[in-house]
Structures are given as C-alpha cells and as structure tokens.
mmCIF file with all atom_site columns, C-alpha atoms and ligand atoms in Angstrom:
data_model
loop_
_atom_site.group_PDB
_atom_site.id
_atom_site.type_symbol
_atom_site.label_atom_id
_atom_site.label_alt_id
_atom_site.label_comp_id
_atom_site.label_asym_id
_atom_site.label_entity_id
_atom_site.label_seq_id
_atom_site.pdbx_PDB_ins_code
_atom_site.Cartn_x
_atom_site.Cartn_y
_atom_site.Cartn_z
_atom_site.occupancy
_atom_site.B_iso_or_equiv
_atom_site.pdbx_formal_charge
_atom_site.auth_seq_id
_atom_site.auth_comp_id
_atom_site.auth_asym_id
_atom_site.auth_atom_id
_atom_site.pdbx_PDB_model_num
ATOM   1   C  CA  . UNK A 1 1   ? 45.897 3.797   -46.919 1.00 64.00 ? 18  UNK A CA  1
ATOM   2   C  CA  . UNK A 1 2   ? 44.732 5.972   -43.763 1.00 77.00 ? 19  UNK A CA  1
ATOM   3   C  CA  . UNK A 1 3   ? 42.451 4.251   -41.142 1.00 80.00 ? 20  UNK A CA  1
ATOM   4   C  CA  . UNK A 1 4   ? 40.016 6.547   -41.252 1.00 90.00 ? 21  UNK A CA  1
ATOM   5   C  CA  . UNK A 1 5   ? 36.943 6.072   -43.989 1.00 93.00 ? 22  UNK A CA  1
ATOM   6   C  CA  . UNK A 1 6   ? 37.155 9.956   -45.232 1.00 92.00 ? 23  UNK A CA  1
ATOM   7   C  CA  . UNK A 1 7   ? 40.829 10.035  -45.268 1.00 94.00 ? 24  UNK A CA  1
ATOM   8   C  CA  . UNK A 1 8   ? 40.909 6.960   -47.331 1.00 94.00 ? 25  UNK A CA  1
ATOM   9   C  CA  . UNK A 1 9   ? 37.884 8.734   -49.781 1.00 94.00 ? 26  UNK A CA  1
ATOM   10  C  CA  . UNK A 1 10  ? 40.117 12.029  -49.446 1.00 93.00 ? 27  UNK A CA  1
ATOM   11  C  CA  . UNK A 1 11  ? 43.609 9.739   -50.778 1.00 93.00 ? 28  UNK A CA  1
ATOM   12  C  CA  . UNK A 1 12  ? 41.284 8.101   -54.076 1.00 93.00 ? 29  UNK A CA  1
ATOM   13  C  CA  . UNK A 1 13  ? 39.922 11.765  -54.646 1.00 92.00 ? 30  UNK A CA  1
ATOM   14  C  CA  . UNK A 1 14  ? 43.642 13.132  -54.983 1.00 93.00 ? 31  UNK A CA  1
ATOM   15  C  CA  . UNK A 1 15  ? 44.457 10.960  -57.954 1.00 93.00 ? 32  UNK A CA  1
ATOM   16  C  CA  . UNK A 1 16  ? 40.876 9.517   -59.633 1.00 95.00 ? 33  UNK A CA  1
ATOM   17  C  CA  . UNK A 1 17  ? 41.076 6.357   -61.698 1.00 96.00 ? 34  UNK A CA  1
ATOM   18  C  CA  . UNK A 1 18  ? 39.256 6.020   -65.382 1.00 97.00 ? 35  UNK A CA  1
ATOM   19  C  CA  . UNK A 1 19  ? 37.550 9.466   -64.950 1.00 96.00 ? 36  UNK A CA  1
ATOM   20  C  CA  . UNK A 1 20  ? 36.303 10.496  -67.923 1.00 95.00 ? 37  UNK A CA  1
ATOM   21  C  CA  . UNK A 1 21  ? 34.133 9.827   -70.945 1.00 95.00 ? 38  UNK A CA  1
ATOM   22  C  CA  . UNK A 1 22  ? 35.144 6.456   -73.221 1.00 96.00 ? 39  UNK A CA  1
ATOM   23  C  CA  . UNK A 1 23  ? 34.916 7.271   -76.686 1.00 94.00 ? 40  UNK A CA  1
ATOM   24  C  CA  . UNK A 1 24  ? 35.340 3.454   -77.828 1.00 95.00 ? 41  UNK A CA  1
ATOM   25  C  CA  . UNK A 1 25  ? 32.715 1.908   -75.479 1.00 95.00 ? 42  UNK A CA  1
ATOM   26  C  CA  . UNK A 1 26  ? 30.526 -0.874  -75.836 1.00 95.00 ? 43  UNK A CA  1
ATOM   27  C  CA  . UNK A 1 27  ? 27.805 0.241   -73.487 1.00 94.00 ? 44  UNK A CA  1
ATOM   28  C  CA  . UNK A 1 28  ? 26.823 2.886   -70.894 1.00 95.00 ? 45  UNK A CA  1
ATOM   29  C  CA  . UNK A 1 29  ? 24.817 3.054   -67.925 1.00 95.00 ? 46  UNK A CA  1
ATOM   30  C  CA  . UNK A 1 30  ? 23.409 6.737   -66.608 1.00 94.00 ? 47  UNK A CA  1
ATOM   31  C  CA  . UNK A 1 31  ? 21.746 6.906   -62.838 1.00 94.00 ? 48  UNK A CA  1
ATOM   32  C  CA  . UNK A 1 32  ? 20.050 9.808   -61.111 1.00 93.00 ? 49  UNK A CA  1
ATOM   33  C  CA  . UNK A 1 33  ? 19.471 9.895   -57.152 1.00 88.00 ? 50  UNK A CA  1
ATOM   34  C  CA  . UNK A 1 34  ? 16.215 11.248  -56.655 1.00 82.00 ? 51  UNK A CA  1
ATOM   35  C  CA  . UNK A 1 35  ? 17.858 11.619  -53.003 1.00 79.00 ? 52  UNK A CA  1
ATOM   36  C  CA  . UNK A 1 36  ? 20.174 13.734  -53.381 1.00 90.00 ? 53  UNK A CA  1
ATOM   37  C  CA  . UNK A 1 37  ? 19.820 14.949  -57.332 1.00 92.00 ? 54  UNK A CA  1
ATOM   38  C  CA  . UNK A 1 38  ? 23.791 13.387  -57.675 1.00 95.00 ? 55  UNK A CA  1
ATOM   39  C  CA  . UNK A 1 39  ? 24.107 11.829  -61.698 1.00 95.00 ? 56  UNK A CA  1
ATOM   40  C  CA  . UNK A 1 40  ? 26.940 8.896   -62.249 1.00 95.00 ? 57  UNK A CA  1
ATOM   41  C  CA  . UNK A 1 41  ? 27.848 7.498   -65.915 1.00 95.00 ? 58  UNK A CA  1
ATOM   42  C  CA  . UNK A 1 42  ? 29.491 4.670   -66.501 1.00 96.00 ? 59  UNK A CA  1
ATOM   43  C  CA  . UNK A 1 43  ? 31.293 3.514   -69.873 1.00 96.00 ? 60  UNK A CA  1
ATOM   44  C  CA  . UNK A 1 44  ? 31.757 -0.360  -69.896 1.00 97.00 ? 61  UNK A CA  1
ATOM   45  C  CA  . UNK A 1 45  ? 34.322 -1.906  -72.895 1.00 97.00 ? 62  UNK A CA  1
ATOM   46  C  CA  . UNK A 1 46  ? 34.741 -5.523  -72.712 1.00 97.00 ? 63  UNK A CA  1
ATOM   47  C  CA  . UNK A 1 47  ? 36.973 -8.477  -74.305 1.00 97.00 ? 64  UNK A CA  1
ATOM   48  C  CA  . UNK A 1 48  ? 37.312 -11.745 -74.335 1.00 96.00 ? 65  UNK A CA  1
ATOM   49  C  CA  . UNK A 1 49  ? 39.460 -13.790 -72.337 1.00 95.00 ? 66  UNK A CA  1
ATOM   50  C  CA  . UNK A 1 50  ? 39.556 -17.468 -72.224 1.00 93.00 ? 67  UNK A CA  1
ATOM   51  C  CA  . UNK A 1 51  ? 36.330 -17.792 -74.408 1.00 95.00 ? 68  UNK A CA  1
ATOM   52  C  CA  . UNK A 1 52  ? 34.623 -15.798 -71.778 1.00 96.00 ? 69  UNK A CA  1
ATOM   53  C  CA  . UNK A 1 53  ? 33.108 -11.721 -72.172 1.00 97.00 ? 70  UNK A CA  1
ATOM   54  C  CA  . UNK A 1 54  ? 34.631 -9.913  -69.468 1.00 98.00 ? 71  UNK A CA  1
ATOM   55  C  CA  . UNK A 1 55  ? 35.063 -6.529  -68.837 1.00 98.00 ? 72  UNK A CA  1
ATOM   56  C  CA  . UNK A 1 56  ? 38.124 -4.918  -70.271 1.00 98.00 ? 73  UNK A CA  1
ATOM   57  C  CA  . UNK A 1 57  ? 37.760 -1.195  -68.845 1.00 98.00 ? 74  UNK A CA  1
ATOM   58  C  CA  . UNK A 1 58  ? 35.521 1.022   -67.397 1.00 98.00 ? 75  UNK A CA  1
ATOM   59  C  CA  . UNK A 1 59  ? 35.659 4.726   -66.981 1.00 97.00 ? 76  UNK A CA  1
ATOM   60  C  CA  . UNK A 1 60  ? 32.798 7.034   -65.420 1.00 97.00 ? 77  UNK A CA  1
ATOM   61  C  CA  . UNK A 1 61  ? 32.131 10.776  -64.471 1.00 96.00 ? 78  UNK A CA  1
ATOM   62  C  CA  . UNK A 1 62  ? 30.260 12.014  -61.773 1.00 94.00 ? 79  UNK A CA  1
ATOM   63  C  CA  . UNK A 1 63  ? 27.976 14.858  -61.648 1.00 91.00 ? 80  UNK A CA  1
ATOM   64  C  CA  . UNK A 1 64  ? 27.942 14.493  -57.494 1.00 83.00 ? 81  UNK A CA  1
ATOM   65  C  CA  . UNK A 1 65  ? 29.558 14.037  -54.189 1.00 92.00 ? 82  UNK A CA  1
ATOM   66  C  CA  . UNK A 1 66  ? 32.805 12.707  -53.243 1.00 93.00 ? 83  UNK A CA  1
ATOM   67  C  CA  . UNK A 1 67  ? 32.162 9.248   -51.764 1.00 95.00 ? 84  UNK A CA  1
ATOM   68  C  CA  . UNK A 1 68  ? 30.299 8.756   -55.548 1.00 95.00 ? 85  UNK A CA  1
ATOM   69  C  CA  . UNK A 1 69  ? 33.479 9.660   -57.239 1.00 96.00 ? 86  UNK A CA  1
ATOM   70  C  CA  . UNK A 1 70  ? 36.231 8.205   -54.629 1.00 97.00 ? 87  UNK A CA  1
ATOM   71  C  CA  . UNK A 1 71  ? 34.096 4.500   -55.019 1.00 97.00 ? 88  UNK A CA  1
ATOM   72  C  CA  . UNK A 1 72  ? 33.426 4.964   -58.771 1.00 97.00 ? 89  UNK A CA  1
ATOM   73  C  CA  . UNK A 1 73  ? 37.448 5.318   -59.060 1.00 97.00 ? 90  UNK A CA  1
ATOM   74  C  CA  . UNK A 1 74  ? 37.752 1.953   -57.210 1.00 97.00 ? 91  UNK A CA  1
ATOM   75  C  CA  . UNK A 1 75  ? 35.104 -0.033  -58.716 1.00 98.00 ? 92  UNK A CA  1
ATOM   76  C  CA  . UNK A 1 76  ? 36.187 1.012   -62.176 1.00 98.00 ? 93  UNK A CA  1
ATOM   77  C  CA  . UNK A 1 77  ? 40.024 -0.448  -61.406 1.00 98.00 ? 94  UNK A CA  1
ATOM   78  C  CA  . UNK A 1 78  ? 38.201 -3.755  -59.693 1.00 97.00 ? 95  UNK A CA  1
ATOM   79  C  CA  . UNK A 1 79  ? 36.110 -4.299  -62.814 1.00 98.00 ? 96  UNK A CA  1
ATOM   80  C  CA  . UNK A 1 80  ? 38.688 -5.396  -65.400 1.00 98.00 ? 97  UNK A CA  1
ATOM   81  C  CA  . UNK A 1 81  ? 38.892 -8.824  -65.860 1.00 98.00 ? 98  UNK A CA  1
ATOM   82  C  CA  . UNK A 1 82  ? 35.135 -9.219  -64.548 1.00 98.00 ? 99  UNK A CA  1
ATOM   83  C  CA  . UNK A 1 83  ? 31.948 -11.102 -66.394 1.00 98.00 ? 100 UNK A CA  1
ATOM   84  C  CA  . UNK A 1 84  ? 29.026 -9.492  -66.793 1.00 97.00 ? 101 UNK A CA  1
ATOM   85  C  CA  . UNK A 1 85  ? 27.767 -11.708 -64.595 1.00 97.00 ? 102 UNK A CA  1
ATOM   86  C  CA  . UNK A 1 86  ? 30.287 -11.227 -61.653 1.00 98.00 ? 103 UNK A CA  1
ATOM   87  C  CA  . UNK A 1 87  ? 30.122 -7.501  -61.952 1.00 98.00 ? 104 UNK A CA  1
ATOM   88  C  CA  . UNK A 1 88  ? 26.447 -7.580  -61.802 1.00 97.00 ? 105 UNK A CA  1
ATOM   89  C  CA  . UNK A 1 89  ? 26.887 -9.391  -58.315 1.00 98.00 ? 106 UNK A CA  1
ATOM   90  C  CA  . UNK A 1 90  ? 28.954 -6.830  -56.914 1.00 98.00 ? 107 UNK A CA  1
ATOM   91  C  CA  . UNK A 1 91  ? 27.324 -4.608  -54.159 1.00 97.00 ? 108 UNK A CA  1
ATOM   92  C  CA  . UNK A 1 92  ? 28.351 -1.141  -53.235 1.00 96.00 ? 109 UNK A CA  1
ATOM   93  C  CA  . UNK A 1 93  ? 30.751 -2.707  -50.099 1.00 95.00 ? 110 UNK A CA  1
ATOM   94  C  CA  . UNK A 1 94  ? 32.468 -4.545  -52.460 1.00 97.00 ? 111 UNK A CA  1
ATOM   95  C  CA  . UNK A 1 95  ? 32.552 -1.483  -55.371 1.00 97.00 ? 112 UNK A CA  1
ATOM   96  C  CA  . UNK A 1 96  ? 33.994 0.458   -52.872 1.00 97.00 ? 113 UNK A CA  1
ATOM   97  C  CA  . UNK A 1 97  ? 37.552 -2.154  -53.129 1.00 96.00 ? 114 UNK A CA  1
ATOM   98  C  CA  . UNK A 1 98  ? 40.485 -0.300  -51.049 1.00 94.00 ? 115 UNK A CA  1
ATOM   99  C  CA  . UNK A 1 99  ? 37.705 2.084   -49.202 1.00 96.00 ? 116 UNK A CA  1
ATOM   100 C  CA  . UNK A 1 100 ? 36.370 -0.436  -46.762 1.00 95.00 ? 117 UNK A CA  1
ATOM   101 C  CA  . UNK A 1 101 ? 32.738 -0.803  -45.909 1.00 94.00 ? 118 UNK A CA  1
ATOM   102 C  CA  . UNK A 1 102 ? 30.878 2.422   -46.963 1.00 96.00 ? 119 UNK A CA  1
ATOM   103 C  CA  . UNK A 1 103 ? 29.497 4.433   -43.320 1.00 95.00 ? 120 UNK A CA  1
ATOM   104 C  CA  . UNK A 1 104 ? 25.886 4.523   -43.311 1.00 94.00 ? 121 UNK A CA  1
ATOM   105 C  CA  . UNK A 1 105 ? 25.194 8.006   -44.321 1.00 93.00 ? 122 UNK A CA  1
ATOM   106 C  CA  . UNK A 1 106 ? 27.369 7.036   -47.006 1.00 94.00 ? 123 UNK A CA  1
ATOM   107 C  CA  . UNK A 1 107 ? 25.526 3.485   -48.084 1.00 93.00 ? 124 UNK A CA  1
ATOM   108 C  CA  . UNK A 1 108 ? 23.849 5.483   -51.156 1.00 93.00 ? 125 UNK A CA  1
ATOM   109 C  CA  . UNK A 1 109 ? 26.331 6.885   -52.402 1.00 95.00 ? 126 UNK A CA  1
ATOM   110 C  CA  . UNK A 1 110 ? 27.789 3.461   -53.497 1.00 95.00 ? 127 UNK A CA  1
ATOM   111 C  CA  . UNK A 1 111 ? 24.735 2.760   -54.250 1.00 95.00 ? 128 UNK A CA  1
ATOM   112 C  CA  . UNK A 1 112 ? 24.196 5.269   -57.159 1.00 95.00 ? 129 UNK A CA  1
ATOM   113 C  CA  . UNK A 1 113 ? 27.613 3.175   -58.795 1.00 96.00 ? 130 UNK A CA  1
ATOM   114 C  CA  . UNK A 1 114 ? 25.672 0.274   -58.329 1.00 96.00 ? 131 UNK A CA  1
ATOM   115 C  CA  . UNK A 1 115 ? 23.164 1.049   -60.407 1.00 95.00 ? 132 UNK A CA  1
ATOM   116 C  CA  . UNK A 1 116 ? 25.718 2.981   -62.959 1.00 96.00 ? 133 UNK A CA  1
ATOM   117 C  CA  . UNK A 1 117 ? 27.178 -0.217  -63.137 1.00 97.00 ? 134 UNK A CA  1
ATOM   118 C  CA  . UNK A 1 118 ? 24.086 -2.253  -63.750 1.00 96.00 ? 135 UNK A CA  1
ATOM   119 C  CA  . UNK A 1 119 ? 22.237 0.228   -66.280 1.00 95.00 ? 136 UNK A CA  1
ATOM   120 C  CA  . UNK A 1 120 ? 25.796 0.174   -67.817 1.00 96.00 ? 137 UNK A CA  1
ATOM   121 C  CA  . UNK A 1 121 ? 25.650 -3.874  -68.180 1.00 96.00 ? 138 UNK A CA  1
ATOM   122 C  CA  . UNK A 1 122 ? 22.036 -3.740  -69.422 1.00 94.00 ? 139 UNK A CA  1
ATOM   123 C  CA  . UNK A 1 123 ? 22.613 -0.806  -71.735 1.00 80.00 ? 140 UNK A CA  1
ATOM   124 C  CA  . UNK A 1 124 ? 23.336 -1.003  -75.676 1.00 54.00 ? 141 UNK A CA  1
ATOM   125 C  CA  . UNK A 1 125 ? 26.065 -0.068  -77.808 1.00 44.00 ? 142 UNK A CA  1
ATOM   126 C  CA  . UNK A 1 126 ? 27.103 3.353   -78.143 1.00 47.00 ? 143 UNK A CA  1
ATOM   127 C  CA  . UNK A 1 127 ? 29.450 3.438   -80.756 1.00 42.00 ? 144 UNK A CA  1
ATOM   128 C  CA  . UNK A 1 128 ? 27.659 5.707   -83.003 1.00 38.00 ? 145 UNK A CA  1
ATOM   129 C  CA  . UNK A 1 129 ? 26.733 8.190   -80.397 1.00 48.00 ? 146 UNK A CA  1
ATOM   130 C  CA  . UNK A 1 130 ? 28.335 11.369  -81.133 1.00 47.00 ? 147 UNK A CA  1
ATOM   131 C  CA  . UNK A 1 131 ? 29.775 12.882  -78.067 1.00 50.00 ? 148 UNK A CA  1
ATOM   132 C  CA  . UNK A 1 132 ? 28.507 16.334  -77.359 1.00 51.00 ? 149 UNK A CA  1
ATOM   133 C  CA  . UNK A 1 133 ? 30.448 19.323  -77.525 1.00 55.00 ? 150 UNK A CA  1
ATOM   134 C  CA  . UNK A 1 134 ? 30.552 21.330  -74.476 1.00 56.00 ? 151 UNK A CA  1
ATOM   135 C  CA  . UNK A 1 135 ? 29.844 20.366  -70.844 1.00 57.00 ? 152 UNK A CA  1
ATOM   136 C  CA  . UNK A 1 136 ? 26.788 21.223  -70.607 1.00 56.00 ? 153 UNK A CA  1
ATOM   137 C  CA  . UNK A 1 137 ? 25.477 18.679  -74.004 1.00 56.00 ? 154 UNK A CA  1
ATOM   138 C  CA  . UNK A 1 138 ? 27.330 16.081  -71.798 1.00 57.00 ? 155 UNK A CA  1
ATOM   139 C  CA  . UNK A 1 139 ? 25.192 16.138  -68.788 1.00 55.00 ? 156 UNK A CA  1
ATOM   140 C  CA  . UNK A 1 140 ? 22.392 16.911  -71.001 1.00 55.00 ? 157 UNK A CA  1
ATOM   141 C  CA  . UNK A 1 141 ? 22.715 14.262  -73.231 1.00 55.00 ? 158 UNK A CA  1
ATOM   142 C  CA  . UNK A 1 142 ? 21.739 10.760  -72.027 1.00 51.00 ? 159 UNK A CA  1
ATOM   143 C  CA  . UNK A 1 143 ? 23.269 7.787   -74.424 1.00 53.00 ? 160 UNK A CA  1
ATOM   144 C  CA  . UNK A 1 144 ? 19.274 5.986   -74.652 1.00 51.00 ? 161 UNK A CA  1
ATOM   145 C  CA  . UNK A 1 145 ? 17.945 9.755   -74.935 1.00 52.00 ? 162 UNK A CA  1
ATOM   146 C  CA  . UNK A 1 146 ? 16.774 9.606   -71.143 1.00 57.00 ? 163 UNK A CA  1
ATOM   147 C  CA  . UNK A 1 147 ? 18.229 8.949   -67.688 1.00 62.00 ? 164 UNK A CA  1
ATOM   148 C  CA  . UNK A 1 148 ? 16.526 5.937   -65.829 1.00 66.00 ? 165 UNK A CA  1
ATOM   149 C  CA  . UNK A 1 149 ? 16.267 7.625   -61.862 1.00 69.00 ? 166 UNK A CA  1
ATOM   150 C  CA  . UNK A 1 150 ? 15.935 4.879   -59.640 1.00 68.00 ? 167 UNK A CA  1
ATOM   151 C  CA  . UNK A 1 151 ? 15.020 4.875   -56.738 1.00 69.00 ? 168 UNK A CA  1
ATOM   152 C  CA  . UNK A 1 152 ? 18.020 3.421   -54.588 1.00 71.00 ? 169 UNK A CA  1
ATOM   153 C  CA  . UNK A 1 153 ? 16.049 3.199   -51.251 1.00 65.00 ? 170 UNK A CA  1
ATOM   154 C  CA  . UNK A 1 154 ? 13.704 0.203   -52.515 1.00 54.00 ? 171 UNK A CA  1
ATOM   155 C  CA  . UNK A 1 155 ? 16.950 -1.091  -55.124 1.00 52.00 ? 172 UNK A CA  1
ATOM   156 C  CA  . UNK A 1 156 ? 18.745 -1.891  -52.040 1.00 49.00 ? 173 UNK A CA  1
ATOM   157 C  CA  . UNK A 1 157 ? 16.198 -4.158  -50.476 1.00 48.00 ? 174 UNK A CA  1
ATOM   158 C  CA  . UNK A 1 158 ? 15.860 -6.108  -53.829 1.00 44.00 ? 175 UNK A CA  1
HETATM 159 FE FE1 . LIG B 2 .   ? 24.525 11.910  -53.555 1.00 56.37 ? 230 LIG B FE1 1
HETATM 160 FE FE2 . LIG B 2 .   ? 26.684 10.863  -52.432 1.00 56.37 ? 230 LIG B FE2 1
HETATM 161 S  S1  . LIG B 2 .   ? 25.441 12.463  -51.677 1.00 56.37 ? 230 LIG B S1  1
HETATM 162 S  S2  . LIG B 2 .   ? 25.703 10.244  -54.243 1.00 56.37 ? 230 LIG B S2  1
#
C-alpha cells in the first residue's frame, strides 16, 4: 500500500470488495448526507460462531464519492467475524482498515459508512423484499420504504 492517503483510496477503488446488492441478507441499512447529497447501502448477513451472532458478510453500493466507496470496501472485509455489538463500536478511522486515518475533508465521508453500518445493524429483515428491476428502482427503492438522512455533523459528536 502507497504512503499517500489518495493513492491508497485510488489502490481499494481499482479492485472494490463486496460491492453490490445481497440478495440473501438479513438486514440493511440506507444513509443520505444532507452534506453532500452522497447515498451508501449496506447489506449485513450474519452467523453464528461459538454461540455468538456475528457478522458473516457484508456488501454495500454507493451512490457517492470515492473515499465513501474505497472505506465501504474496507469496512465490509473488516466486518466478518464481528458482533453486532463490536461493529456498532467501530468509528469511521477504524472502518477505514488498510486506508489509515481518514484526512479531515475526508472525516464524513467515513462517516456516511458509519451510519450505513449502524442503520444496517438496527434495520429488519429483508428477505422478502423484492429487488427492483432497473437502476433507477434501486436507488429509488429504500428496504423500510424511506431513507433515514442523518445528519453526520451532530452524529459525530454523539
Ligand atoms: Fe459525500 Fe464523500 S463527498 S460521502
């Protein structure tokens, strides 16, 4: 991996890891930025290991920049083998795994995962959602029927 923060982004970009919709999912999480208008899902399936729920895999897509999709495709990978519990402790410097510490301009876009992640760990099953059919029904359709926007600013201080 390069030294440089971008380079490193620029290296996950070239080969993204669990993009893409999971049709066998046990929940999903969907986050707007009101900052910057980006959109991230996340698709959560877990297991059980040891008599414990943990996370088995997680895919996402991204409707936003590329710091958004180079840390989803790390935290994603880092996830497996997590608890609920542990993943929900996990903060967008540690989402970001092989990246390094997110740049401050950047701090938001980690962020938005975050709260993928979280809405993804508080959200229900979806395993009688029909996928839509084109593109556009994807972005249109949100899993609950509507996309929780938080606020990431005043999320980050809580
Ligand atoms: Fe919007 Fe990165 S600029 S998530």
């Amino acid at each position: 991996m390069s030294d440089n923060f971008e380079d490193r982004a620029r290296e996950a970009l070239a080969q993204p890891q669990n993009l893409g919709e999971m049709n066998d999912a046990d929940s999903v999480g969907t986050v707007g930025s009101p900052d910057c208008g980006d959109m991230l899902r996340m698709w959560l399936k877990f297991t059980e290991k040891n008599g414990k729920k943990v996370i088995d895999r997680a895919s996402f897509q991204a409707f936003g920049c590329q710091t958004a999709i180079a840390v989803a495709s790390m935290a994603t990978e880092l996830l497996k083998g997590k608890t609920p519990e542990e993943a929900r402790k996990l903060k967008p410097n540690e989402l970001s795994g092989d990246l390094g510490p997110l740049p401050p301009m950047k701090i938001h876009c980690g962020q938005l995962v975050e709260q993928a992640l979280k809405s993804a760990l508080d959200g229900k099953d979806t395993s009688a959602t029909k996928p839509p059919e084109t593109l556009a029904g994807k972005i249109n359709q949100a899993p609950s029927g509507k996309i929780k926007i938080v606020p990431l600013d005043e999320k980050s201080e809580a």
